[in-house]
XYZ file of C-alpha atoms in Angstrom:
229
model
C 54.499 -20.677 -13.733
C 57.450 -22.905 -12.799
C 58.818 -25.218 -15.497
C 57.860 -28.384 -13.644
C 54.308 -27.073 -13.187
C 54.106 -26.330 -16.894
C 55.286 -29.852 -17.720
C 52.673 -31.317 -15.364
C 49.956 -29.255 -17.032
C 51.125 -30.295 -20.504
C 51.062 -33.952 -19.472
C 47.581 -33.571 -17.999
C 46.170 -32.062 -21.202
C 48.262 -34.004 -23.700
C 49.595 -30.900 -25.436
C 53.128 -29.429 -25.501
C 53.333 -25.655 -25.869
C 55.806 -24.092 -28.300
C 55.360 -20.733 -26.558
C 55.253 -21.391 -22.813
C 54.314 -17.763 -22.069
C 50.844 -18.449 -23.509
C 50.313 -21.345 -21.085
C 51.496 -19.157 -18.222
C 49.193 -16.289 -19.181
C 46.227 -18.671 -19.363
C 46.812 -19.506 -15.692
C 47.191 -15.905 -14.444
C 44.053 -14.663 -12.685
C 43.327 -10.941 -12.510
C 43.760 -11.031 -8.712
C 47.421 -12.026 -9.258
C 48.135 -9.154 -11.667
C 46.409 -6.702 -9.324
C 48.396 -7.887 -6.316
C 51.724 -7.776 -8.157
C 51.064 -4.426 -9.910
C 51.306 -6.056 -13.331
C 49.770 -4.755 -16.541
C 46.090 -5.693 -16.353
C 46.360 -7.181 -19.861
C 48.775 -9.787 -18.470
C 45.973 -11.831 -16.915
C 44.003 -14.540 -18.711
C 40.880 -12.512 -19.552
C 41.793 -11.812 -23.211
C 42.637 -15.481 -23.761
C 39.339 -16.400 -22.105
C 37.492 -14.154 -24.576
C 39.199 -15.900 -27.484
C 38.767 -19.397 -26.069
C 35.060 -18.842 -25.504
C 34.595 -18.137 -29.220
C 36.666 -21.141 -30.298
C 34.704 -23.355 -27.900
C 31.390 -22.172 -29.334
C 32.462 -22.895 -32.929
C 33.879 -26.348 -32.111
C 30.918 -27.402 -29.958
C 28.429 -26.187 -32.574
C 30.233 -28.081 -35.331
C 30.484 -31.213 -33.176
C 26.798 -31.262 -32.246
C 25.685 -30.433 -35.809
C 27.576 -33.445 -37.152
C 26.887 -35.773 -34.212
C 23.123 -35.243 -34.168
C 21.940 -34.753 -37.784
C 18.272 -35.280 -36.864
C 18.020 -32.791 -34.008
C 16.459 -29.364 -34.707
C 18.165 -26.066 -33.964
C 16.393 -25.594 -30.617
C 17.605 -28.920 -29.221
C 21.137 -28.341 -30.496
C 21.186 -24.930 -28.820
C 20.081 -26.465 -25.529
C 22.696 -29.206 -25.783
C 25.434 -26.684 -26.536
C 24.375 -24.609 -23.544
C 24.693 -27.680 -21.319
C 28.203 -28.392 -22.610
C 29.702 -24.902 -22.283
C 27.958 -23.503 -19.199
C 30.036 -22.499 -16.179
C 29.262 -25.527 -13.933
C 29.998 -28.042 -16.704
C 33.255 -26.332 -17.705
C 34.232 -26.291 -14.029
C 33.502 -30.022 -13.882
C 35.795 -30.551 -16.894
C 38.476 -28.323 -15.347
C 38.481 -30.422 -12.187
C 39.082 -33.564 -14.233
C 42.540 -32.176 -15.066
C 42.964 -30.437 -11.683
C 43.279 -27.088 -13.463
C 42.827 -25.118 -10.252
C 46.178 -26.330 -8.918
C 48.020 -24.573 -11.773
C 46.384 -21.154 -11.332
C 48.334 -18.097 -10.247
C 46.018 -16.274 -7.850
C 46.269 -13.332 -5.550
C 46.642 -14.291 -1.876
C 43.126 -13.120 -1.038
C 41.531 -15.020 -3.922
C 43.508 -18.129 -3.033
C 42.628 -17.905 0.655
C 38.908 -17.661 -0.117
C 38.811 -20.819 -2.231
C 39.422 -19.389 -5.703
C 41.074 -22.585 -6.929
C 37.787 -24.426 -6.483
C 35.412 -21.640 -7.538
C 33.389 -22.541 -10.641
C 33.696 -19.090 -12.179
C 37.490 -19.023 -11.790
C 38.301 -22.512 -13.105
C 35.748 -22.352 -15.947
C 37.281 -19.049 -17.113
C 40.742 -20.638 -16.925
C 39.496 -23.550 -19.029
C 38.412 -21.121 -21.766
C 41.703 -19.217 -21.457
C 43.593 -22.491 -21.910
C 41.615 -23.162 -25.095
C 42.568 -19.698 -26.339
C 46.220 -20.328 -25.532
C 46.261 -23.678 -27.360
C 44.528 -22.061 -30.355
C 47.168 -19.314 -30.604
C 50.040 -21.712 -29.985
C 49.025 -24.678 -32.121
C 46.152 -23.594 -34.308
C 42.508 -24.572 -34.621
C 43.104 -28.321 -35.025
C 44.913 -28.630 -31.690
C 42.317 -26.522 -29.890
C 39.564 -28.668 -31.435
C 41.302 -31.856 -30.302
C 41.579 -30.542 -26.734
C 37.918 -29.473 -26.636
C 36.678 -32.787 -28.003
C 38.821 -34.760 -25.570
C 38.078 -32.854 -22.373
C 34.770 -31.026 -22.905
C 32.746 -32.746 -25.615
C 33.409 -36.227 -24.292
C 30.479 -38.013 -22.637
C 27.862 -35.565 -23.986
C 24.855 -37.369 -22.527
C 26.350 -37.459 -19.038
C 27.212 -33.761 -19.100
C 23.733 -32.857 -20.325
C 22.371 -34.994 -17.499
C 24.479 -32.970 -15.055
C 23.289 -29.669 -16.543
C 19.597 -30.660 -16.439
C 19.826 -32.788 -13.298
C 17.269 -30.960 -11.163
C 14.645 -30.892 -13.924
C 15.270 -34.515 -14.912
C 15.083 -35.735 -11.310
C 11.860 -33.804 -10.775
C 10.319 -35.543 -13.809
C 11.512 -38.983 -12.647
C 10.105 -38.484 -9.156
C 6.720 -37.284 -10.422
C 6.467 -40.075 -12.998
C 7.766 -43.043 -11.036
C 7.427 -42.268 -7.351
C 4.445 -39.961 -7.009
C 6.319 -38.205 -4.218
C 7.514 -34.696 -3.503
C 11.146 -33.912 -4.329
C 12.849 -31.467 -2.005
C 16.327 -30.635 -0.747
C 17.560 -30.343 2.817
C 20.659 -28.630 4.137
C 23.197 -31.076 5.559
C 25.812 -28.509 6.474
C 26.926 -24.932 5.900
C 30.594 -24.209 6.472
C 33.051 -21.383 6.044
C 32.962 -17.581 6.412
C 30.343 -15.451 4.676
C 32.577 -14.688 1.689
C 33.491 -18.342 1.137
C 30.540 -20.581 2.046
C 30.478 -24.296 1.316
C 27.001 -25.811 1.241
C 26.133 -29.499 1.412
C 22.598 -30.450 0.368
C 20.748 -33.760 0.162
C 17.955 -34.619 -2.241
C 14.897 -36.159 -0.604
C 12.271 -38.184 -2.481
C 9.411 -37.882 -0.055
C 11.007 -39.165 3.144
C 13.626 -41.253 1.315
C 17.151 -39.785 1.295
C 18.828 -39.334 -2.082
C 22.226 -38.130 -3.249
C 24.375 -35.547 -1.507
C 26.081 -32.633 -3.223
C 28.445 -29.855 -2.214
C 28.869 -26.436 -3.788
C 29.695 -22.784 -3.258
C 25.999 -21.927 -3.570
C 22.872 -23.782 -2.455
C 21.800 -24.094 -6.089
C 25.118 -25.687 -7.095
C 24.933 -28.102 -4.165
C 21.344 -29.046 -5.096
C 22.395 -29.607 -8.720
C 25.148 -31.995 -7.634
C 22.793 -33.759 -5.207
C 20.235 -34.254 -7.990
C 22.935 -35.541 -10.346
C 24.182 -38.049 -7.775
C 20.593 -39.185 -7.095
C 19.916 -39.826 -10.795
C 23.145 -41.799 -11.143
C 22.187 -43.879 -8.122
C 18.676 -44.537 -9.450
C 20.100 -45.587 -12.830
C 22.307 -48.208 -11.159
C 19.354 -49.890 -9.455
C-alpha cells in the first residue's frame, strides 16, 4: 500500500498505525498474493480470523451492557445482525474500504472491491490489525465507532424483509413481492436491481450481487420511506 493511501485510510478510520505493515496486510486479498507468487500467509486471512474474535467479544460486551433487560436469545439475534456479512459490508462502504484493497487483476475486474464477502472480511482484518498494533482498547473504539453505532438501524437492515412483511400484513392487508428491475453484467459478476411491491404499489429499490441482497436493500429502503410518511 502506498504511503498516501495509508494516510487516507488512517484519516478515514481515525487511527494512526505504529506498524504500517499490519495495515498493509489487512488490505491484501488472497487473489493478490496468488497473482504475485507471495507467501499465502501474507494475505489478510489470519488477521480476519483474529478480528472476527475481537469483534465478537466487543459486540457481546456492548450489547450486554447496553440492553440489561434483554434475554440471551434476543442479544444473540442482535449480535448476529451487527456482525453478519451484509452489515459489515455496509459499514465497510461507509469508510470506502474497498478502494484501499490490494486485489488480483481478475478479482478486481469482476467487482471484488464491492463484493460483500471481500469487504466484510477486510473489515474484520482491519480490526485484527488495529488490535495487534494498538491493543484491545483501540480495537474496541474502532468497532464501537464504525460497527456498533446506530444499532437499531443496522438491525432494521438485517431484518428488513421480515419486518416489511409484518408491516404489510398488519397495516396494508396486501401481498408483498419483489420484481426484477434490471440484471446486468456477465455471469460471474451479476448486478441485480429489485423493487419491493406492496400489492400494486411500488416500494423501494435495491441493488446487490445476488437477488436476495437486492431484495434486502429494497425492503430496507421501503421501510425507511414508510417511516418518513
